[in-house]
Coordinates of C-alpha atoms in Angstrom, one line a residue:
Chain A
M1 CA -0.2 -0.1 0.1
I2 CA 3.0 3.0 0.9
A3 CA 6.3 2.8 -0.1
A4 CA 9.1 4.3 0.4
K5 CA 12.8 3.8 -1.4
E6 CA 16.5 5.2 -0.2
L7 CA 14.0 8.0 1.8
A8 CA 16.5 10.6 2.9
R9 CA 15.9 14.3 4.6
H10 CA 18.4 16.6 5.2
F11 CA 17.9 20.1 7.6
D12 CA 20.3 22.7 6.9
V13 CA 21.4 23.1 10.8
S14 CA 24.0 26.1 9.6
R15 CA 24.6 29.3 12.1
P16 CA 23.4 32.2 10.1
W17 CA 25.5 32.8 6.9
L18 CA 26.7 36.6 7.6
Q19 CA 27.7 34.8 11.3
R20 CA 29.0 30.8 9.3
K21 CA 31.2 33.2 6.4
L22 CA 32.6 35.3 8.9
A23 CA 33.8 32.3 10.9
G24 CA 34.9 30.7 8.2
E25 CA 33.1 27.4 8.5
P26 CA 31.2 25.0 6.3
T27 CA 27.6 24.7 6.1
R28 CA 26.5 21.7 8.9
T29 CA 24.0 19.5 7.4
L30 CA 22.8 17.1 9.6
R31 CA 21.0 14.3 8.5
A32 CA 18.0 13.2 9.5
V33 CA 17.0 10.3 7.4
D34 CA 19.9 8.9 4.6
G35 CA 17.9 6.3 3.6
V36 CA 15.4 4.9 4.8
T37 CA 13.5 2.0 2.4
F38 CA 10.5 -0.1 3.1
D39 CA 7.1 -1.0 2.5
I40 CA 4.4 -1.5 4.0
P41 CA 1.2 -4.3 2.4
K42 CA -2.2 -3.0 3.2
G43 CA -3.8 -3.7 6.4
T44 CA -1.4 -4.2 8.4
T45 CA 1.3 -2.2 11.0
L46 CA 4.7 -1.6 10.4
S47 CA 6.1 -0.1 13.2
L48 CA 9.5 2.1 13.0
V49 CA 11.4 2.0 16.9
G50 CA 14.5 3.5 18.0
E51 CA 15.6 6.0 20.9
S52 CA 14.9 9.7 20.3
G53 CA 16.6 11.9 17.4
C54 CA 17.1 7.9 15.4
G55 CA 14.9 10.2 12.5
K56 CA 12.3 8.5 13.3
S57 CA 9.1 11.0 13.0
T58 CA 10.3 12.3 10.8
V59 CA 10.0 9.4 8.8
A60 CA 6.3 9.5 9.8
R61 CA 6.2 13.1 7.9
L62 CA 7.8 12.0 5.1
V63 CA 5.6 9.7 4.5
V64 CA 2.4 11.5 4.5
G65 CA 4.1 14.7 3.2
L66 CA 4.3 17.3 6.0
Y67 CA 8.1 17.4 5.0
R68 CA 9.5 16.7 1.0
P69 CA 11.8 14.0 0.8
T70 CA 15.4 15.4 0.0
S71 CA 16.0 12.4 -1.8
G72 CA 14.4 9.3 -2.4
E73 CA 10.5 8.1 -2.9
V74 CA 7.2 7.5 -1.3
L75 CA 5.2 5.1 -3.2
F76 CA 1.3 5.4 -2.9
E77 CA -0.2 2.6 -4.0
G78 CA 2.6 3.2 -6.6
R79 CA 2.5 6.8 -7.4
D80 CA 4.6 9.3 -6.0
L81 CA 3.1 11.1 -3.2
S82 CA 3.3 14.4 -4.3
A83 CA 1.4 13.6 -7.3
A84 CA -1.2 11.7 -5.3
R85 CA -1.7 14.0 -2.5
A86 CA -2.3 16.7 -5.8
S87 CA -6.2 15.6 -5.3
P88 CA -8.3 15.8 -2.3
E89 CA -9.2 12.0 -2.7
Q90 CA -6.0 10.6 -2.0
R91 CA -5.3 13.3 1.3
R92 CA -8.5 12.2 2.1
R93 CA -6.9 8.9 2.5
M94 CA -4.3 8.7 4.5
Q95 CA -3.9 10.8 7.9
M96 CA -1.6 11.2 10.9
I97 CA -2.4 10.5 15.2
F98 CA 0.4 12.8 16.9
Q99 CA 1.7 12.0 20.3
D100 CA 0.5 15.0 22.8
P101 CA -3.3 15.2 22.8
Y102 CA -3.3 19.1 24.3
A103 CA -1.1 20.0 21.6
S104 CA -3.1 18.8 18.9
L105 CA -6.3 19.9 19.7
N106 CA -7.8 23.2 19.2
P107 CA -8.5 24.9 22.9
R108 CA -11.4 26.8 21.7
W109 CA -13.5 24.0 18.6
R110 CA -16.0 22.3 20.0
V111 CA -15.1 17.8 20.1
H112 CA -18.0 18.5 17.1
D113 CA -15.8 21.0 15.5
I114 CA -12.7 19.3 15.2
V115 CA -14.1 16.3 14.7
A116 CA -16.5 17.4 11.6
E117 CA -13.1 19.5 10.4
P118 CA -11.9 16.8 7.9
I119 CA -15.4 15.8 7.0
R120 CA -16.6 19.4 6.7
A121 CA -12.7 20.4 4.7
F122 CA -13.5 16.7 2.1
G123 CA -16.3 17.6 1.6
L124 CA -17.9 14.0 3.2
V125 CA -21.2 14.4 4.3
P126 CA -22.8 17.7 2.9
N127 CA -26.1 17.9 5.0
P128 CA -25.5 19.8 8.1
A129 CA -28.0 16.7 10.5
Q130 CA -26.4 14.3 8.6
Q131 CA -22.7 15.8 9.9
R132 CA -23.8 15.3 13.1
E133 CA -25.5 11.4 13.2
R134 CA -21.4 11.5 11.5
V135 CA -19.5 13.1 14.0
A136 CA -22.0 11.0 16.7
E137 CA -21.2 7.3 15.4
L138 CA -17.6 8.4 15.4
L139 CA -17.6 9.5 18.4
R140 CA -19.2 5.7 19.9
Q141 CA -16.6 3.9 17.5
V142 CA -13.5 6.1 19.9
G143 CA -15.5 4.9 23.0
L144 CA -17.1 8.2 24.2
S145 CA -20.5 9.8 24.8
P146 CA -22.2 11.5 21.8
L147 CA -22.7 14.8 24.2
D148 CA -19.7 15.0 24.2
G149 CA -19.1 16.9 21.5
G150 CA -20.7 19.9 22.9
K151 CA -17.3 20.1 25.2
Y152 CA -14.1 21.7 25.1
P153 CA -11.0 19.4 25.0
H154 CA -10.0 21.1 28.6
E155 CA -13.2 18.8 29.9
F156 CA -11.3 15.3 29.0
S157 CA -8.0 13.4 30.5
G158 CA -5.7 13.0 28.7
G159 CA -7.0 8.9 27.9
Q160 CA -9.4 10.6 25.9
R161 CA -8.6 13.4 23.9
Q162 CA -6.0 11.0 22.1
R163 CA -9.7 9.1 21.9
I164 CA -10.6 12.1 19.8
S165 CA -7.5 12.6 17.9
I166 CA -8.6 8.9 17.0
A167 CA -12.7 10.1 16.2
R168 CA -10.8 13.5 14.1
A169 CA -8.3 10.7 12.3
L170 CA -11.0 9.1 11.2
S171 CA -13.9 10.9 10.2
S172 CA -11.8 11.7 6.9
N173 CA -12.9 7.7 5.9
P174 CA -8.6 7.4 6.1
E175 CA -7.1 3.7 4.4
F176 CA -3.5 5.2 5.3
L177 CA -2.8 6.1 9.3
V178 CA 0.5 6.9 10.6
C179 CA 0.7 7.8 14.3
D180 CA 3.5 9.0 16.3
E181 CA 4.2 7.5 19.7
P182 CA 0.3 7.8 20.2
T183 CA 0.4 6.4 23.9
S184 CA 3.5 8.3 25.6
A185 CA 1.8 11.2 26.0
L186 CA -0.5 8.5 28.4
D187 CA -0.7 6.8 31.6
V188 CA 0.0 2.7 31.2
S189 CA -3.5 2.6 31.8
V190 CA -4.9 4.7 29.6
Q191 CA -2.2 3.5 26.8
A192 CA -3.5 -0.1 27.2
Q193 CA -7.5 1.2 26.3
I194 CA -5.7 3.0 23.6
L195 CA -3.6 0.1 21.8
N196 CA -6.6 -1.4 22.0
L197 CA -8.7 0.7 20.8
M198 CA -6.3 0.8 18.4
K199 CA -5.9 -2.8 17.7
Q200 CA -9.8 -3.4 17.4
L201 CA -10.8 -0.5 14.7
Q202 CA -7.5 -2.1 13.0
R203 CA -9.9 -5.5 12.4
D204 CA -13.1 -3.3 12.0
L205 CA -11.7 -0.7 9.4
G206 CA -8.9 -2.6 8.0
L207 CA -6.8 -0.1 8.2
T208 CA -3.0 0.1 7.3
F209 CA -0.6 1.5 9.5
L210 CA 2.6 3.2 10.6
F211 CA 3.2 3.8 14.4
I212 CA 6.5 5.4 14.8
S213 CA 6.9 4.2 18.8
H214 CA 10.2 4.2 21.1
N215 CA 8.7 1.7 23.3
L216 CA 9.8 -1.8 23.0
A217 CA 6.9 -3.8 24.7
V218 CA 4.2 -1.6 22.9
V219 CA 5.4 -1.4 19.6
R220 CA 5.2 -5.7 20.4
Q221 CA 1.4 -5.6 21.1
V222 CA 0.7 -3.9 17.7
S223 CA 3.4 -4.2 15.0
D224 CA 3.4 -7.1 12.1
R225 CA 6.4 -6.0 11.4
I226 CA 9.2 -3.7 13.4
G227 CA 12.1 -1.6 12.0
V228 CA 14.4 -0.6 14.6
M229 CA 16.6 3.2 13.2
Y230 CA 18.7 4.5 13.9
L231 CA 20.9 7.6 13.4
G232 CA 18.7 7.9 10.1
R233 CA 19.3 3.8 9.1
I234 CA 17.2 1.7 9.8
V235 CA 19.9 -1.4 11.1
E236 CA 17.0 -4.1 11.2
L237 CA 13.5 -5.0 9.9
A238 CA 12.2 -8.2 10.5
E239 CA 8.6 -9.2 10.9
S240 CA 7.5 -8.5 15.2
E241 CA 7.9 -12.4 16.6
S242 CA 11.0 -13.3 15.0
L243 CA 13.2 -9.6 15.7
F244 CA 12.3 -10.9 20.0
I245 CA 13.0 -14.9 19.9
R246 CA 15.8 -14.2 17.6
P247 CA 17.0 -10.5 17.8
R248 CA 20.1 -9.9 15.2
H249 CA 21.6 -6.3 14.8
P250 CA 24.1 -5.3 18.3
Y251 CA 22.3 -2.1 18.4
T252 CA 19.0 -4.0 18.6
R253 CA 20.2 -6.9 21.2
A254 CA 21.6 -3.5 23.4
L255 CA 18.3 -1.7 23.6
M256 CA 16.1 -4.7 24.1
E257 CA 18.2 -5.6 27.3
A258 CA 18.7 -2.3 28.2
I259 CA 14.7 -2.2 28.9
P260 CA 13.5 -3.0 32.8
D261 CA 11.5 -5.8 33.2
L262 CA 8.5 -6.3 35.4
E263 CA 10.2 -9.8 35.4
M264 CA 14.3 -8.2 36.5
T265 CA 13.9 -7.1 40.3
G266 CA 16.1 -7.1 41.5
R267 CA 18.9 -8.3 39.2
S268 CA 22.1 -6.3 37.7
R269 CA 23.1 -5.5 34.4
T270 CA 25.5 -4.4 32.4
P271 CA 24.3 -1.9 30.7
V272 CA 25.2 -0.6 27.5
G273 CA 27.9 2.3 26.8
G274 CA 27.3 5.8 25.5
E275 CA 25.0 7.4 24.1
V276 CA 23.4 8.4 20.6
P277 CA 25.9 10.0 18.1
S278 CA 24.6 13.5 17.2
P279 CA 23.7 13.1 13.6
I280 CA 25.0 16.1 12.2
S281 CA 28.8 14.5 12.5
P282 CA 28.0 10.5 12.2
P283 CA 30.3 7.6 13.1
S284 CA 32.0 6.8 10.2
G285 CA 31.3 3.1 7.8
C286 CA 28.3 2.2 10.6
T287 CA 27.0 4.8 12.4
F288 CA 26.8 1.6 15.5
H289 CA 30.6 1.0 15.4
P290 CA 32.2 3.1 18.5
R291 CA 29.4 1.0 20.9
C292 CA 29.6 -1.9 19.1
P293 CA 31.7 -5.3 21.3
L294 CA 31.2 -6.4 17.4
A295 CA 33.4 -3.8 15.5
N296 CA 36.0 -4.2 13.9
D297 CA 38.1 -2.3 11.3
R298 CA 35.6 -2.4 8.2
C299 CA 32.5 -0.9 10.5
R300 CA 34.6 1.6 11.1
A301 CA 34.9 2.0 7.7
E302 CA 32.4 0.9 5.2
A303 CA 28.2 1.0 5.8
P304 CA 26.7 -1.8 5.6
A305 CA 23.5 -2.1 3.5
L306 CA 20.6 -3.5 4.8
L307 CA 20.8 -6.7 3.1
D308 CA 18.1 -9.8 4.0
G309 CA 16.3 -6.7 6.8
V310 CA 19.6 -6.6 8.0
A311 CA 22.5 -4.0 7.8
C312 CA 25.9 -5.4 10.5
H313 CA 29.0 -6.1 8.9
A314 CA 29.4 -9.1 11.7
V315 CA 25.8 -10.1 10.5
Q316 CA 26.1 -10.8 7.6
E317 CA 30.1 -12.1 7.8
G318 CA 28.3 -14.9 10.7
R319 CA 30.4 -12.9 13.1
G320 CA 27.3 -12.1 15.8
Chain B
M1 CA 14.3 5.4 60.0
L2 CA 15.6 7.9 58.2
L3 CA 13.1 9.7 56.7
E4 CA 9.3 9.2 58.5
V5 CA 6.3 10.8 56.9
K6 CA 3.2 9.9 58.9
D7 CA -0.6 10.8 58.1
L8 CA 0.7 13.8 55.5
R9 CA -1.4 16.8 54.7
V10 CA -1.6 18.2 51.7
E11 CA -3.5 21.7 50.8
F12 CA -4.1 23.8 47.3
P13 CA -6.9 27.2 48.4
T14 CA -8.8 27.5 45.1
R15 CA -11.2 30.3 44.3
R16 CA -13.7 27.3 44.1
G17 CA -12.4 25.5 47.8
V18 CA -9.6 23.7 48.6
L19 CA -8.3 21.3 47.2
T20 CA -6.5 17.4 48.7
A21 CA -3.7 16.8 47.1
L22 CA -2.4 14.6 49.5
N23 CA -4.4 13.4 51.6
G24 CA -3.5 11.0 54.8
V25 CA 0.1 9.9 53.7
S26 CA 2.2 7.7 55.3
F27 CA 5.4 5.7 54.7
S28 CA 9.5 5.6 56.7
I29 CA 12.4 5.4 54.6
A30 CA 15.5 3.5 56.3
P31 CA 19.6 4.3 55.4
G32 CA 20.8 2.8 51.9
E33 CA 17.3 1.8 50.9
V34 CA 15.6 1.9 47.9
L35 CA 12.4 3.4 47.9
G36 CA 9.4 3.8 45.3
V37 CA 6.8 6.0 44.6
V38 CA 4.6 4.4 41.6
G39 CA 1.2 6.3 40.5
E40 CA -0.2 7.5 37.3
S41 CA -0.1 11.6 36.6
G42 CA -1.9 13.4 38.9
A43 CA -1.6 10.5 41.8
G44 CA 0.4 13.1 44.3
K45 CA 3.3 11.2 43.7
S46 CA 6.2 14.0 42.4
M47 CA 3.9 16.4 45.8
T48 CA 5.2 13.6 47.7
G49 CA 8.7 14.2 47.4
A50 CA 8.0 18.3 47.3
A51 CA 6.9 18.1 50.4
I52 CA 9.9 16.2 51.8
I53 CA 12.7 18.8 50.1
G54 CA 9.6 21.8 51.5
L55 CA 9.6 22.9 48.1
L56 CA 5.5 22.4 47.0
E57 CA 4.5 25.3 44.4
P58 CA 2.3 27.7 46.2
P59 CA -0.4 28.1 47.1
G60 CA 0.2 24.1 48.2
R61 CA 0.7 24.1 51.5
I62 CA 1.3 21.0 54.2
A63 CA -1.8 21.4 56.4
G64 CA -1.4 18.0 58.5
G65 CA 1.1 15.5 59.9
E66 CA 5.0 15.5 60.1
I67 CA 7.8 14.6 57.9
R68 CA 10.5 13.8 60.2
L69 CA 14.6 13.2 59.2
E70 CA 16.3 11.4 62.0
G71 CA 13.9 11.6 64.4
E72 CA 13.7 15.8 63.5
R73 CA 10.9 17.6 62.3
I74 CA 11.7 18.6 58.6
D75 CA 8.5 20.0 57.8
N76 CA 6.9 23.6 59.7
L77 CA 11.4 24.4 59.4
P78 CA 11.9 28.0 58.7
Y79 CA 12.9 28.7 55.0
E80 CA 16.2 29.5 55.9
K81 CA 16.8 26.3 57.9
M82 CA 15.5 23.8 54.7
R83 CA 17.5 25.4 53.0
R84 CA 20.4 23.8 54.9
I85 CA 19.1 20.4 55.2
R86 CA 18.3 20.8 51.9
G87 CA 21.3 20.1 49.3
K88 CA 23.5 19.3 52.9
R89 CA 21.0 16.2 54.6
I90 CA 18.4 16.1 51.8
G91 CA 19.8 16.0 48.4
A92 CA 17.0 16.3 44.9
I93 CA 17.1 14.9 40.7
F94 CA 14.5 16.4 39.1
Q95 CA 13.6 15.3 35.6
D96 CA 15.1 18.0 33.2
P97 CA 18.0 18.1 33.2
L98 CA 18.0 21.3 31.6
T99 CA 16.6 23.9 35.0
T100 CA 18.3 22.5 37.6
L101 CA 21.6 24.2 35.8
N102 CA 22.7 27.4 35.6
P103 CA 23.3 27.7 32.1
L104 CA 26.4 30.3 32.7
Y105 CA 27.6 28.6 34.7
T106 CA 30.5 25.8 34.3
V107 CA 29.3 22.4 35.4
G108 CA 31.9 22.7 37.7
R109 CA 32.1 26.4 39.5
Q110 CA 28.2 24.4 40.3
L111 CA 29.7 21.7 41.8
V112 CA 32.2 23.5 43.6
E113 CA 29.4 26.4 45.4
T114 CA 26.8 23.6 46.5
M115 CA 29.8 21.6 48.0
Q116 CA 31.6 24.8 49.4
A117 CA 27.5 26.7 51.0
H118 CA 27.8 23.0 52.9
L119 CA 30.5 22.1 54.0
P120 CA 34.1 23.8 54.6
L121 CA 36.3 23.2 51.5
S122 CA 39.0 25.4 50.4
D123 CA 38.9 25.6 46.5
A124 CA 41.8 23.3 45.6
E125 CA 40.1 20.2 47.8
A126 CA 36.3 21.0 46.4
R127 CA 37.8 20.7 42.7
Q128 CA 39.4 18.0 43.4
R129 CA 35.8 16.3 44.7
A130 CA 33.2 17.6 41.7
I131 CA 36.5 15.9 38.9
G132 CA 35.9 13.3 42.1
W133 CA 32.2 12.7 41.4
L134 CA 32.1 13.8 37.7
E135 CA 34.1 10.5 37.8
Q136 CA 31.8 8.4 40.1
V137 CA 28.4 9.1 38.0
G138 CA 30.6 8.4 34.5
I139 CA 31.4 11.4 33.0
P140 CA 34.7 10.4 30.4
A141 CA 36.8 12.9 30.8
A142 CA 35.9 14.7 33.9
A143 CA 39.0 16.4 34.6
Q144 CA 38.6 18.0 31.1
R145 CA 34.8 18.5 31.4
I146 CA 34.9 19.5 34.4
D147 CA 35.0 22.9 32.6
A148 CA 32.4 22.8 29.7
Y149 CA 29.6 24.8 29.9
P150 CA 25.6 22.9 30.5
H151 CA 24.5 23.1 27.1
Q152 CA 28.5 21.8 25.6
F153 CA 26.4 18.2 27.6
S154 CA 24.5 15.9 26.4
G155 CA 21.3 14.6 27.7
G156 CA 22.1 11.7 29.3
M157 CA 25.8 13.4 30.4
R158 CA 24.1 16.3 32.3
Q159 CA 22.1 14.3 34.1
R160 CA 25.4 13.0 35.6
V161 CA 25.7 15.9 36.3
V162 CA 22.5 16.9 38.0
I163 CA 23.1 13.2 39.9
A164 CA 26.7 13.7 41.6
L165 CA 25.2 17.9 41.8
A166 CA 22.4 15.8 44.6
L167 CA 25.8 14.6 46.0
C168 CA 28.8 16.6 46.0
A169 CA 27.2 17.5 49.7
E170 CA 26.8 13.6 50.5
P171 CA 22.9 13.7 51.8
Q172 CA 21.9 10.9 53.9
L173 CA 18.4 11.4 51.0
I174 CA 17.9 11.7 47.5
V175 CA 13.4 13.0 46.0
A176 CA 13.8 11.8 42.7
D177 CA 11.4 12.4 40.6
E178 CA 11.2 10.6 37.4
P179 CA 15.7 11.0 36.9
T180 CA 15.3 9.2 34.0
T181 CA 12.1 9.7 32.4
A182 CA 13.8 12.3 29.9
L183 CA 16.5 10.0 28.4
D184 CA 16.7 7.3 26.1
V185 CA 16.7 3.9 27.4
S186 CA 19.9 2.5 27.3
I187 CA 21.0 5.5 29.6
Q188 CA 18.5 5.4 31.4
A189 CA 19.6 2.4 32.5
Q190 CA 23.4 3.0 33.1
I191 CA 21.7 5.6 35.9
I192 CA 19.1 2.9 37.1
A193 CA 22.7 0.9 37.5
L194 CA 24.4 4.4 39.4
L195 CA 22.0 5.7 41.7
K196 CA 21.9 1.1 42.3
R197 CA 25.6 0.8 43.3
L198 CA 25.5 4.2 45.4
A199 CA 21.8 3.2 48.0
R200 CA 24.5 0.4 48.1
E201 CA 28.4 1.8 49.2
Q202 CA 26.9 5.1 50.4
R203 CA 24.2 3.4 52.9
T204 CA 22.4 6.8 50.7
A205 CA 18.2 6.1 51.2
I206 CA 16.9 7.0 47.8
M207 CA 12.4 8.0 47.3
L208 CA 12.8 7.1 43.7
V209 CA 9.4 9.3 41.8
T210 CA 8.2 7.7 39.5
H211 CA 5.5 6.2 37.0
D212 CA 7.5 3.1 34.8
M213 CA 6.9 0.5 36.2
G214 CA 10.4 -1.5 35.4
V215 CA 12.1 1.3 36.5
I216 CA 10.8 0.1 39.7
A217 CA 10.8 -3.5 39.4
E218 CA 14.6 -3.0 38.9
T219 CA 15.2 -0.9 40.8
A220 CA 13.3 -0.5 43.8
D221 CA 13.6 -2.6 47.2
R222 CA 9.6 -1.4 48.8
V223 CA 7.1 0.2 46.9
A224 CA 4.6 2.6 47.6
V225 CA 1.7 2.5 44.9
M226 CA -0.6 6.2 45.0
Y227 CA -3.9 6.9 43.5
A228 CA -6.2 9.7 43.9
G229 CA -2.8 11.4 46.3
R230 CA -3.5 8.3 48.6
I231 CA -1.2 5.7 49.2
I232 CA -3.0 2.7 48.5
E233 CA -0.5 0.0 48.7
I234 CA 3.1 -0.1 50.3
G235 CA 4.4 -3.2 50.5
P236 CA 8.5 -5.2 49.4
V237 CA 8.3 -4.8 45.0
R238 CA 8.3 -8.0 44.3
Q239 CA 5.4 -8.7 46.4
V240 CA 3.4 -5.9 45.4
V241 CA 4.6 -6.7 41.1
R242 CA 3.8 -10.1 41.9
H243 CA 1.3 -10.9 43.8
A244 CA -0.7 -6.9 44.0
Q245 CA -3.4 -7.4 47.1
H246 CA -5.4 -3.8 46.1
P247 CA -7.5 -4.2 42.7
Y248 CA -5.8 -0.9 41.7
T249 CA -2.3 -2.6 42.2
A250 CA -3.2 -5.9 40.4
G251 CA -5.0 -3.7 37.2
L252 CA -1.6 -1.3 37.2
M253 CA 0.5 -4.9 36.3
A254 CA -1.6 -6.3 34.2
S255 CA -1.6 -3.3 31.8
I256 CA 1.2 -2.9 31.2
P257 CA 1.9 -4.3 28.6
P258 CA 4.7 -7.2 28.9
L259 CA 8.5 -6.6 26.6
D260 CA 8.5 -11.5 26.3
R261 CA 4.8 -11.7 24.0
R262 CA 3.0 -10.4 22.2
V263 CA -1.2 -10.2 23.6
E264 CA -4.1 -10.2 22.2
R265 CA -5.9 -7.6 24.4
L266 CA -4.2 -5.4 27.2
A267 CA -6.2 -5.1 30.9
Q268 CA -7.4 -2.2 31.0
I269 CA -8.7 -0.1 33.8
D270 CA -12.4 1.0 32.0
G271 CA -12.2 5.5 33.0
A272 CA -9.9 7.7 34.5
M273 CA -8.9 8.6 38.0
P274 CA -10.4 11.3 39.7
R275 CA -9.7 15.1 39.5
L276 CA -8.9 16.6 42.8
N277 CA -12.2 18.3 43.1
A278 CA -14.0 14.9 42.5
I279 CA -13.0 12.1 44.7
P280 CA -15.2 10.1 45.4
P281 CA -16.8 9.5 49.4
G282 CA -15.5 6.4 50.9
C283 CA -12.4 4.5 48.9
P284 CA -11.1 6.7 45.5
F285 CA -10.7 3.6 43.7
S286 CA -13.6 2.7 43.8
P287 CA -15.9 3.3 40.8
R288 CA -13.7 2.2 38.5
C289 CA -12.7 -1.4 40.8
P290 CA -13.9 -3.8 39.8
E291 CA -14.5 -6.0 43.0
V292 CA -16.1 -3.2 44.7
F293 CA -19.2 -4.3 47.2
E294 CA -21.3 -1.7 48.8
R295 CA -18.7 -1.1 52.4
C296 CA -17.3 0.4 49.1
R297 CA -18.2 4.0 48.7
V298 CA -19.4 4.1 51.8
A299 CA -16.6 4.2 54.2
R300 CA -12.8 5.3 52.7
P301 CA -11.3 1.8 53.8
E302 CA -7.0 3.0 55.7
L303 CA -3.7 0.6 54.4
M304 CA -4.1 -2.1 56.6
P305 CA -1.6 -6.6 55.7
A306 CA -2.7 -7.6 53.2
G307 CA -1.1 -11.1 52.3
A308 CA 2.7 -9.4 52.4
T309 CA 2.1 -5.7 51.8
D310 CA -0.2 -3.5 53.7
A311 CA -3.3 -2.2 51.3
A312 CA -5.9 0.0 51.5
C313 CA -8.9 -2.1 50.3
W314 CA -12.2 -3.1 52.4
L315 CA -11.6 -6.5 51.1
H316 CA -8.5 -7.5 53.5
D317 CA -10.9 -6.6 56.2
Q318 CA -11.6 -9.5 57.8
P319 CA -14.6 -10.2 60.6
G320 CA -13.0 -9.7 63.6
A321 CA -9.2 -8.3 62.7
P322 CA -9.0 -4.7 64.1
A323 CA -9.3 -1.6 61.4

């Protein structure tokens, strides 16, 4: 349904022109996304996980067309995204759910108007009475009461607001939803409600999801396939269950090792050293090599390609 | 006991009446012990930490109960006296390292100033110790990095500086409010390891406030679960995590997505925590509780022995036992 090919997005983070010239500095580029390839079949969920700064949110924005790619392309049903987004009929088929339900809802609008906006914008239901009916149905679908339509966002808790965001995203009858950390601002018991709701909606409506999260446990519950990102690249891409049963890339393994788990009470362990380097001046070769226990000279010199679902010289050479 | 909190009550007077943010909170921490405090947003866990270090946001005020540090009351001290205790005897670590550090001073100057405020040290001694603390918290090349400004450190390194700052006057108690929430998991694991080592080696008592049960399970010795401004269960971490006695704790544990398997449907607690101005009479959890019965709606349960923990739940009120 949706595919990314060698997708890249670079940002110019140089200082202003005059200052740069006076200091004799070159331009500086932040490679937020640097050659990412994946596809998402209809009705399935692909998740991208990684630590902050790995480029996962930038991919989300590229995929819905909020950013234009520096190079590479996004294909929506085989057509280039910018061409596809030229027509409103195509645009309504993809929607996005954001992380912070406090920032993504207009505080001066009533819930009814928030949810109805896409319906009006795309002219889906011209008759106001039918529009009301449709909004009420959407609110029921996400577990709210149709009476909530008359309230303002501040009258709702974080979880209920996220339900409103989901109702708004669903109001244009989309087929493809991009969810950027939809539950990370929520408490855990509420997170469970929202994750259950999203799975239910996927079953009922046949939705396709691109799910962005830093939380591996959440990702395991919702994904069919998972891409692990590190410094703008996918380092491992695998079926969800096989990734958890047999993580291959050293970074994936380190990430799983680092997560505190309920079963580990009192256990001590050796955390991965170091931190994610700056994407402005990433390390040479494989960008994970300074933190990798398996790194050798080849890793320091040559960037590994994603072959058979993993981008790692050590794994490909059988050293992993 | 190093810290004893008894029947703590914090109120916020507002135009529409007085809100009770904490109501009858009691617990204690021994030297070298890590007490985890968990709960959802608004449960009062950060408020408890703020009350202990004497930094409640006005108009919030302690309206009842007492806080004792080594037997001495600290909840009613004048500001200046409390300021001397803060830093020297109680250290604080907050969620966001950027707001804790002064961006205009080098980290070395901030460490030296803090130590000299509380300990009789010469400049050279203090600087030497500052380097030692930076090494302790795992900052590489500490002798050079000491003259760097906070913005020259990454997020994880900054949080280590904040921890060094909290430790450098060698407090007996550290109140750590979501110390790893703003950090990535690999950094979080490093910080947790550091806190555990401190408790073990320096006998520092740590009150660890977080919403992340995984962090608690791995770090804490005991855990207090808060709901709507009250502690509803407290006990050894293993017991609370695996054999929760309060239905809310059990629901909270079940709603955490497991890392080791995929479940079709996560257990969820329907509804949301009540707002402070609408706390139901009786047990505050009763409207959401799957095991609610008549008594829960009218009478408020206090903490009572329940298995290996203490839980504020009428299910554990055996006939004949003192209530």
